[in-house]
Amino acid sequence: MEGEINNLVMVWITVVASLCYCHTIGNIITSGTTRLIPILPVILVFLVLPLNLRTIFLGGTISFFVAWLANFKLLLFAYGKGPLSSNNPLLPLPLFHFITLASFPIKILDNPINKQKKSLTNYAIKALIFSTIIPVQQNKSYIIYPKVFLSIYFIYIYTFLEIMLATVAALVRATLGVELEPHFEEPYLSTSLQDFWGRRWNLMASDSLRSTVYIPVRTIMSRWIGRKWAPVPAVIPTFMVSGIIHEFIFYNLGRSKPTWEVTLFFVVHGICLAAEIAVKKAINRKWRLPPLVTGSMALAFVMTTVLWLFMPDLMRLEIDVKAHREMIEFLESIKMTRY
């Protein structure tokens, strides 16, 4: 674990130094392809940085924070867009703000006045749920049905992501003194697939894909089939890119050859979401099913495909065993520091 912490420090030093370079490039080169070219080496470096880490929690976190989100933000920054670009080209973001916004999965909230904050009780309940992961892992042989264990572990992944991202956001909020957009909006309350993926599940990831893939494809398709129907074909390549990114993260977690099941998971959801959008555009609003019905159908579909494609591919990497071992080592290291 000590060697892994040293590797993590070197990774973050590389990230900060690279972002300082990108900030300088932004100040001397105008947005466009001419800015993208000198930034491309940083994007390549960020892609390989997670390979320096072997643990699930640290390697997975750097894969998400840096190799995915930071790279997508830099792609947008190259063209003068996204959270790293100032609204005033003559007044770029301060270096500290630039590094913070690029390094972490955060986005400044445009209208914080009307935004309701989640209660501490909400997070406490989720933390309590996640705290049962160790005893459940130790006694998983007593769980008769494997699908039940996969369902429970998927809930652990969701609660861990929400707690971790909320903790990071709280630290950044206290440092920068700004309100940030939430990462999750209670996805179990979704009323449709569109609501689940677009407004409730992992919103920083959705925002990065929307800005870099969905909007450009939709703009191109609107020239061919009009603005009304352009969102339908734009959804599918967006989910394909998401699938490929998840394959990359899975590789960093397990260092094993991809099976492409997780890509199929996202392609299936992309096709079904495109169909949902098309149906909504084609039929009158009064003929739509009640949100309770469509929400139940959407969540059932999500869980069915998660248990069919997503979780088996993840568990093939023995993610549960590795995560359990890392948590035990972490708890033991805390005990050693106390005595």
Short mmCIF file of C-alpha atoms in Angstrom, two decimals:
data_model
loop_
_atom_site.label_atom_id
_atom_site.label_comp_id
_atom_site.label_asym_id
_atom_site.label_seq_id
_atom_site.Cartn_x
_atom_site.Cartn_y
_atom_site.Cartn_z
CA MET A 1 0.00 0.00 0.00
CA GLU A 2 2.89 2.37 0.74
CA GLY A 3 4.25 1.90 -2.78
CA GLU A 4 0.79 2.56 -4.19
CA ILE A 5 0.53 5.85 -2.27
CA ASN A 6 3.92 6.90 -3.68
CA ASN A 7 2.68 6.09 -7.16
CA LEU A 8 -0.47 8.13 -6.51
CA VAL A 9 1.61 11.14 -5.45
CA MET A 10 3.66 10.91 -8.66
CA VAL A 11 0.46 10.62 -10.70
CA TRP A 12 -0.99 13.80 -9.17
CA ILE A 13 2.29 15.67 -9.61
CA THR A 14 2.15 14.72 -13.29
CA VAL A 15 -1.48 15.81 -13.53
CA VAL A 16 -0.85 19.21 -11.93
CA ALA A 17 2.26 19.87 -14.04
CA SER A 18 0.42 18.87 -17.22
CA LEU A 19 -2.53 21.12 -16.42
CA CYS A 20 -0.19 24.05 -15.73
CA TYR A 21 1.21 23.48 -19.21
CA CYS A 22 -2.31 23.34 -20.73
CA HIS A 23 -3.30 26.54 -18.93
CA THR A 24 -0.24 28.27 -20.40
CA ILE A 25 -1.08 26.94 -23.86
CA GLY A 26 -4.58 28.37 -23.49
CA ASN A 27 -3.15 31.78 -22.72
CA ILE A 28 -0.86 31.95 -25.77
CA ILE A 29 -2.72 29.97 -28.46
CA THR A 30 -6.21 30.75 -29.68
CA SER A 31 -8.88 28.07 -29.49
CA GLY A 32 -9.17 25.56 -32.30
CA THR A 33 -7.05 22.83 -33.84
CA THR A 34 -3.90 24.88 -33.30
CA ARG A 35 -4.55 24.68 -29.53
CA LEU A 36 -5.57 21.01 -29.66
CA ILE A 37 -2.27 19.85 -31.20
CA PRO A 38 -0.02 20.89 -28.26
CA ILE A 39 -2.63 19.56 -25.79
CA LEU A 40 -2.81 16.10 -27.41
CA PRO A 41 0.38 14.81 -25.69
CA VAL A 42 -1.19 15.61 -22.31
CA ILE A 43 -4.33 13.71 -23.29
CA LEU A 44 -2.18 10.68 -24.18
CA VAL A 45 -0.29 10.94 -20.88
CA PHE A 46 -3.56 11.09 -18.96
CA LEU A 47 -4.71 7.91 -20.71
CA VAL A 48 -1.75 5.89 -19.45
CA LEU A 49 -1.49 7.39 -15.95
CA PRO A 50 -3.94 4.89 -14.38
CA LEU A 51 -1.60 2.07 -15.41
CA ASN A 52 0.76 3.24 -12.66
CA LEU A 53 -1.79 2.19 -10.03
CA ARG A 54 -2.78 -1.38 -9.20
CA THR A 55 -5.52 -0.97 -6.59
CA ILE A 56 -9.21 -0.90 -7.44
CA PHE A 57 -10.09 2.25 -5.53
CA LEU A 58 -7.13 4.41 -6.58
CA GLY A 59 -6.75 3.09 -10.13
CA GLY A 60 -10.47 3.28 -10.80
CA THR A 61 -10.69 6.78 -9.37
CA ILE A 62 -7.81 8.11 -11.50
CA SER A 63 -9.28 6.41 -14.57
CA PHE A 64 -12.57 8.24 -14.03
CA PHE A 65 -11.21 11.59 -12.83
CA VAL A 66 -8.25 11.99 -15.18
CA ALA A 67 -8.30 9.56 -18.10
CA TRP A 68 -12.00 10.20 -18.77
CA LEU A 69 -13.33 13.49 -17.41
CA ALA A 70 -10.14 15.58 -17.45
CA ASN A 71 -9.39 14.49 -21.01
CA PHE A 72 -12.88 15.35 -22.20
CA LYS A 73 -12.64 18.75 -20.52
CA LEU A 74 -9.30 19.36 -22.25
CA LEU A 75 -10.81 18.45 -25.62
CA LEU A 76 -13.52 21.04 -25.05
CA PHE A 77 -10.97 23.55 -23.76
CA ALA A 78 -8.98 23.19 -26.97
CA TYR A 79 -11.96 24.64 -28.83
CA GLY A 80 -12.81 27.28 -26.24
CA LYS A 81 -15.71 25.37 -24.71
CA GLY A 82 -16.54 23.53 -21.50
CA PRO A 83 -15.89 24.29 -17.83
CA LEU A 84 -12.19 25.11 -18.34
CA SER A 85 -12.96 27.98 -20.69
CA SER A 86 -13.82 31.40 -19.31
CA ASN A 87 -16.87 33.28 -20.54
CA ASN A 88 -14.51 36.17 -21.21
CA PRO A 89 -11.69 35.13 -23.62
CA LEU A 90 -9.63 38.10 -22.42
CA LEU A 91 -9.89 36.91 -18.81
CA PRO A 92 -8.99 33.19 -18.57
CA LEU A 93 -9.69 31.11 -15.49
CA PRO A 94 -7.16 31.49 -12.66
CA LEU A 95 -4.65 28.66 -12.64
CA PHE A 96 -5.89 27.18 -9.35
CA HIS A 97 -9.50 27.11 -10.57
CA PHE A 98 -8.37 25.60 -13.88
CA ILE A 99 -6.47 22.77 -12.18
CA THR A 100 -9.27 22.07 -9.71
CA LEU A 101 -12.04 22.01 -12.32
CA ALA A 102 -9.95 19.79 -14.60
CA SER A 103 -8.73 17.36 -11.94
CA PHE A 104 -12.01 16.58 -10.21
CA PRO A 105 -15.47 15.51 -11.41
CA ILE A 106 -17.13 18.83 -10.62
CA LYS A 107 -19.07 21.51 -12.43
CA ILE A 108 -19.99 24.92 -11.04
CA LEU A 109 -23.73 25.33 -10.60
CA ASP A 110 -25.11 28.12 -12.78
CA ASN A 111 -28.16 28.88 -10.63
CA PRO A 112 -27.51 27.75 -7.03
CA ILE A 113 -30.43 29.72 -5.56
CA ASN A 114 -33.16 27.34 -6.71
CA LYS A 115 -31.20 24.13 -6.14
CA GLN A 116 -32.14 21.95 -3.19
CA LYS A 117 -29.28 20.31 -1.32
CA LYS A 118 -29.43 16.71 -0.21
CA SER A 119 -29.69 16.18 3.51
CA LEU A 120 -26.94 14.60 5.57
CA THR A 121 -29.46 11.90 6.47
CA ASN A 122 -29.63 10.91 2.81
CA TYR A 123 -25.87 10.38 2.68
CA ALA A 124 -25.81 8.73 6.10
CA ILE A 125 -28.30 6.09 4.96
CA LYS A 126 -26.23 5.36 1.86
CA ALA A 127 -23.05 5.21 3.93
CA LEU A 128 -24.76 2.75 6.26
CA ILE A 129 -25.76 0.59 3.29
CA PHE A 130 -22.20 0.63 1.92
CA SER A 131 -20.77 -0.25 5.35
CA THR A 132 -22.33 -3.72 5.07
CA ILE A 133 -20.11 -4.60 2.11
CA ILE A 134 -17.43 -6.37 4.18
CA PRO A 135 -19.76 -8.77 6.08
CA VAL A 136 -21.74 -9.46 2.89
CA GLN A 137 -18.53 -10.25 0.99
CA GLN A 138 -17.32 -12.52 3.79
CA ASN A 139 -20.63 -14.43 3.76
CA LYS A 140 -21.44 -14.37 0.06
CA SER A 141 -21.25 -18.19 -0.10
CA TYR A 142 -24.47 -18.22 1.94
CA ILE A 143 -26.30 -16.17 -0.69
CA ILE A 144 -28.01 -18.87 -2.73
CA TYR A 145 -28.72 -16.95 -5.90
CA PRO A 146 -25.71 -15.32 -7.66
CA LYS A 147 -28.00 -12.70 -9.21
CA VAL A 148 -28.97 -11.54 -5.72
CA PHE A 149 -25.31 -10.97 -4.87
CA LEU A 150 -24.79 -9.10 -8.16
CA SER A 151 -27.79 -6.89 -7.39
CA ILE A 152 -26.48 -6.13 -3.90
CA TYR A 153 -23.02 -5.35 -5.23
CA PHE A 154 -24.43 -3.01 -7.87
CA ILE A 155 -26.11 -1.09 -5.03
CA TYR A 156 -22.73 -0.93 -3.28
CA ILE A 157 -21.14 0.52 -6.41
CA TYR A 158 -23.83 3.19 -6.63
CA THR A 159 -23.62 4.14 -2.94
CA PHE A 160 -19.81 4.21 -3.04
CA LEU A 161 -19.76 6.44 -6.12
CA GLU A 162 -22.28 8.87 -4.67
CA ILE A 163 -20.55 9.12 -1.30
CA MET A 164 -17.06 9.46 -2.82
CA LEU A 165 -18.10 12.08 -5.38
CA ALA A 166 -20.13 14.02 -2.81
CA THR A 167 -17.10 14.06 -0.48
CA VAL A 168 -14.84 15.36 -3.25
CA ALA A 169 -17.43 18.00 -4.15
CA ALA A 170 -17.73 19.11 -0.51
CA LEU A 171 -13.96 19.60 -0.24
CA VAL A 172 -13.82 21.54 -3.50
CA ARG A 173 -16.88 23.59 -2.52
CA ALA A 174 -15.19 24.60 0.74
CA THR A 175 -11.97 25.47 -1.11
CA LEU A 176 -13.43 27.46 -4.00
CA GLY A 177 -16.48 28.85 -2.23
CA VAL A 178 -18.86 27.97 -5.07
CA GLU A 179 -21.90 25.74 -5.41
CA LEU A 180 -21.46 22.63 -7.53
CA GLU A 181 -23.85 20.53 -9.55
CA PRO A 182 -24.83 17.18 -8.00
CA HIS A 183 -23.43 13.90 -9.30
CA PHE A 184 -26.54 11.80 -8.74
CA GLU A 185 -30.21 12.76 -8.45
CA GLU A 186 -31.75 9.68 -6.82
CA PRO A 187 -31.70 7.45 -9.95
CA TYR A 188 -34.12 4.98 -8.32
CA LEU A 189 -36.82 7.69 -8.76
CA SER A 190 -36.38 7.81 -12.55
CA THR A 191 -39.52 8.03 -14.67
CA SER A 192 -37.94 6.81 -17.93
CA LEU A 193 -34.64 5.79 -19.51
CA GLN A 194 -34.18 9.37 -20.67
CA ASP A 195 -34.70 10.61 -17.13
CA PHE A 196 -32.32 7.95 -15.72
CA TRP A 197 -29.39 8.62 -18.06
CA GLY A 198 -29.87 12.31 -18.75
CA ARG A 199 -30.95 13.75 -15.40
CA ARG A 200 -30.15 11.33 -12.58
CA TRP A 201 -27.26 8.87 -13.13
CA ASN A 202 -23.61 10.02 -12.89
CA LEU A 203 -24.33 13.51 -14.22
CA MET A 204 -20.68 14.54 -14.64
CA ALA A 205 -20.10 11.62 -16.98
CA SER A 206 -23.34 12.37 -18.84
CA ASP A 207 -22.36 16.02 -19.19
CA SER A 208 -18.94 15.15 -20.63
CA LEU A 209 -20.47 12.82 -23.22
CA ARG A 210 -23.24 15.28 -24.04
CA SER A 211 -20.77 18.08 -24.76
CA THR A 212 -18.17 16.09 -26.71
CA VAL A 213 -20.25 13.51 -28.59
CA TYR A 214 -24.02 14.03 -28.43
CA ILE A 215 -24.22 17.76 -29.27
CA PRO A 216 -21.75 17.62 -32.22
CA VAL A 217 -23.50 14.56 -33.71
CA ARG A 218 -26.92 16.11 -33.16
CA THR A 219 -25.78 19.30 -34.91
CA ILE A 220 -24.55 17.33 -37.91
CA MET A 221 -27.68 15.16 -38.07
CA SER A 222 -29.98 18.20 -37.85
CA ARG A 223 -28.71 19.28 -41.27
CA TRP A 224 -29.90 15.99 -42.73
CA ILE A 225 -33.10 15.10 -40.88
CA GLY A 226 -34.07 18.33 -39.10
CA ARG A 227 -33.80 19.46 -35.50
CA LYS A 228 -36.82 17.49 -34.29
CA TRP A 229 -35.43 14.05 -35.10
CA ALA A 230 -31.68 14.74 -34.83
CA PRO A 231 -31.50 13.68 -31.13
CA VAL A 232 -32.58 10.13 -32.02
CA PRO A 233 -29.49 9.01 -34.02
CA ALA A 234 -27.18 11.18 -31.86
CA VAL A 235 -27.90 9.06 -28.79
CA ILE A 236 -26.44 5.81 -30.14
CA PRO A 237 -22.84 6.95 -30.84
CA THR A 238 -22.86 8.71 -27.47
CA PHE A 239 -23.57 5.43 -25.70
CA MET A 240 -21.04 3.61 -27.90
CA VAL A 241 -18.32 6.01 -26.75
CA SER A 242 -19.45 5.52 -23.15
CA GLY A 243 -19.13 1.77 -23.60
CA ILE A 244 -15.59 2.05 -24.96
CA ILE A 245 -14.60 4.31 -22.06
CA HIS A 246 -15.99 1.80 -19.58
CA GLU A 247 -14.03 -0.99 -21.31
CA PHE A 248 -10.91 1.13 -20.80
CA ILE A 249 -11.72 1.62 -17.11
CA PHE A 250 -12.45 -2.09 -16.67
CA TYR A 251 -9.06 -2.86 -18.22
CA ASN A 252 -7.36 -0.55 -15.73
CA LEU A 253 -9.19 -2.33 -12.90
CA GLY A 254 -8.36 -5.88 -13.96
CA ARG A 255 -5.65 -5.67 -16.66
CA SER A 256 -7.46 -8.39 -18.59
CA LYS A 257 -8.52 -8.53 -22.23
CA PRO A 258 -11.92 -6.88 -22.80
CA THR A 259 -14.91 -9.07 -23.60
CA TRP A 260 -16.96 -6.10 -24.96
CA GLU A 261 -19.98 -7.06 -22.87
CA VAL A 262 -20.00 -3.67 -21.16
CA THR A 263 -19.90 -1.97 -24.58
CA LEU A 264 -22.88 -4.10 -25.60
CA PHE A 265 -24.64 -2.98 -22.41
CA PHE A 266 -24.33 0.67 -23.41
CA VAL A 267 -25.17 0.02 -27.07
CA VAL A 268 -28.36 -1.75 -26.02
CA HIS A 269 -29.28 1.18 -23.79
CA GLY A 270 -28.43 3.65 -26.54
CA ILE A 271 -30.71 1.89 -29.01
CA CYS A 272 -33.54 1.61 -26.49
CA LEU A 273 -33.17 5.23 -25.41
CA ALA A 274 -33.21 6.35 -29.05
CA ALA A 275 -36.41 4.34 -29.53
CA GLU A 276 -37.94 5.91 -26.41
CA ILE A 277 -37.15 9.43 -27.67
CA ALA A 278 -38.57 8.62 -31.10
CA VAL A 279 -41.81 7.29 -29.60
CA LYS A 280 -42.18 10.38 -27.41
CA LYS A 281 -41.76 12.62 -30.45
CA ALA A 282 -44.17 10.58 -32.55
CA ILE A 283 -47.14 10.26 -30.18
CA ASN A 284 -49.28 12.82 -28.46
CA ARG A 285 -48.36 13.60 -24.85
CA LYS A 286 -51.83 12.61 -23.58
CA TRP A 287 -51.33 9.05 -24.86
CA ARG A 288 -48.18 8.47 -22.83
CA LEU A 289 -48.15 6.03 -19.93
CA PRO A 290 -48.07 7.37 -16.34
CA PRO A 291 -44.58 8.14 -14.97
CA LEU A 292 -45.00 5.44 -12.30
CA VAL A 293 -45.43 2.82 -15.01
CA THR A 294 -42.67 4.06 -17.32
CA GLY A 295 -40.33 4.53 -14.36
CA SER A 296 -40.90 0.98 -13.13
CA MET A 297 -40.32 -0.35 -16.64
CA ALA A 298 -37.13 1.69 -17.04
CA LEU A 299 -35.67 0.57 -13.70
CA ALA A 300 -36.58 -3.06 -14.41
CA PHE A 301 -34.84 -2.78 -17.77
CA VAL A 302 -31.76 -1.18 -16.20
CA MET A 303 -31.44 -3.90 -13.54
CA THR A 304 -32.07 -6.70 -16.05
CA THR A 305 -29.32 -5.50 -18.37
CA VAL A 306 -27.00 -4.72 -15.45
CA LEU A 307 -27.31 -8.33 -14.25
CA TRP A 308 -27.05 -9.67 -17.79
CA LEU A 309 -24.08 -7.70 -19.15
CA PHE A 310 -22.57 -5.10 -16.81
CA MET A 311 -22.04 -6.87 -13.48
CA PRO A 312 -20.88 -10.27 -14.86
CA ASP A 313 -18.22 -8.46 -16.90
CA LEU A 314 -17.13 -6.51 -13.81
CA MET A 315 -17.12 -9.57 -11.55
CA ARG A 316 -14.98 -11.44 -14.05
CA LEU A 317 -12.22 -9.12 -12.87
CA GLU A 318 -12.80 -10.33 -9.28
CA ILE A 319 -13.64 -6.78 -8.34
CA ASP A 320 -15.40 -7.87 -5.17
CA VAL A 321 -12.43 -9.89 -3.90
CA LYS A 322 -9.92 -7.12 -4.67
CA ALA A 323 -12.09 -4.39 -3.17
CA HIS A 324 -12.63 -6.47 -0.02
CA ARG A 325 -8.91 -7.06 0.35
CA GLU A 326 -8.10 -3.37 -0.13
CA MET A 327 -10.68 -2.27 2.43
CA ILE A 328 -9.34 -4.74 5.00
CA GLU A 329 -5.78 -3.49 4.38
CA PHE A 330 -6.96 0.10 4.71
CA LEU A 331 -8.73 -0.58 8.01
CA GLU A 332 -5.70 -2.43 9.36
CA SER A 333 -3.42 0.46 8.40
CA ILE A 334 -5.69 2.84 10.33
CA LYS A 335 -5.52 0.59 13.39
CA MET A 336 -1.71 0.51 13.16
CA THR A 337 -1.50 4.32 13.06
CA ARG A 338 -3.69 4.57 16.18
CA TYR A 339 -1.48 2.33 18.32
#
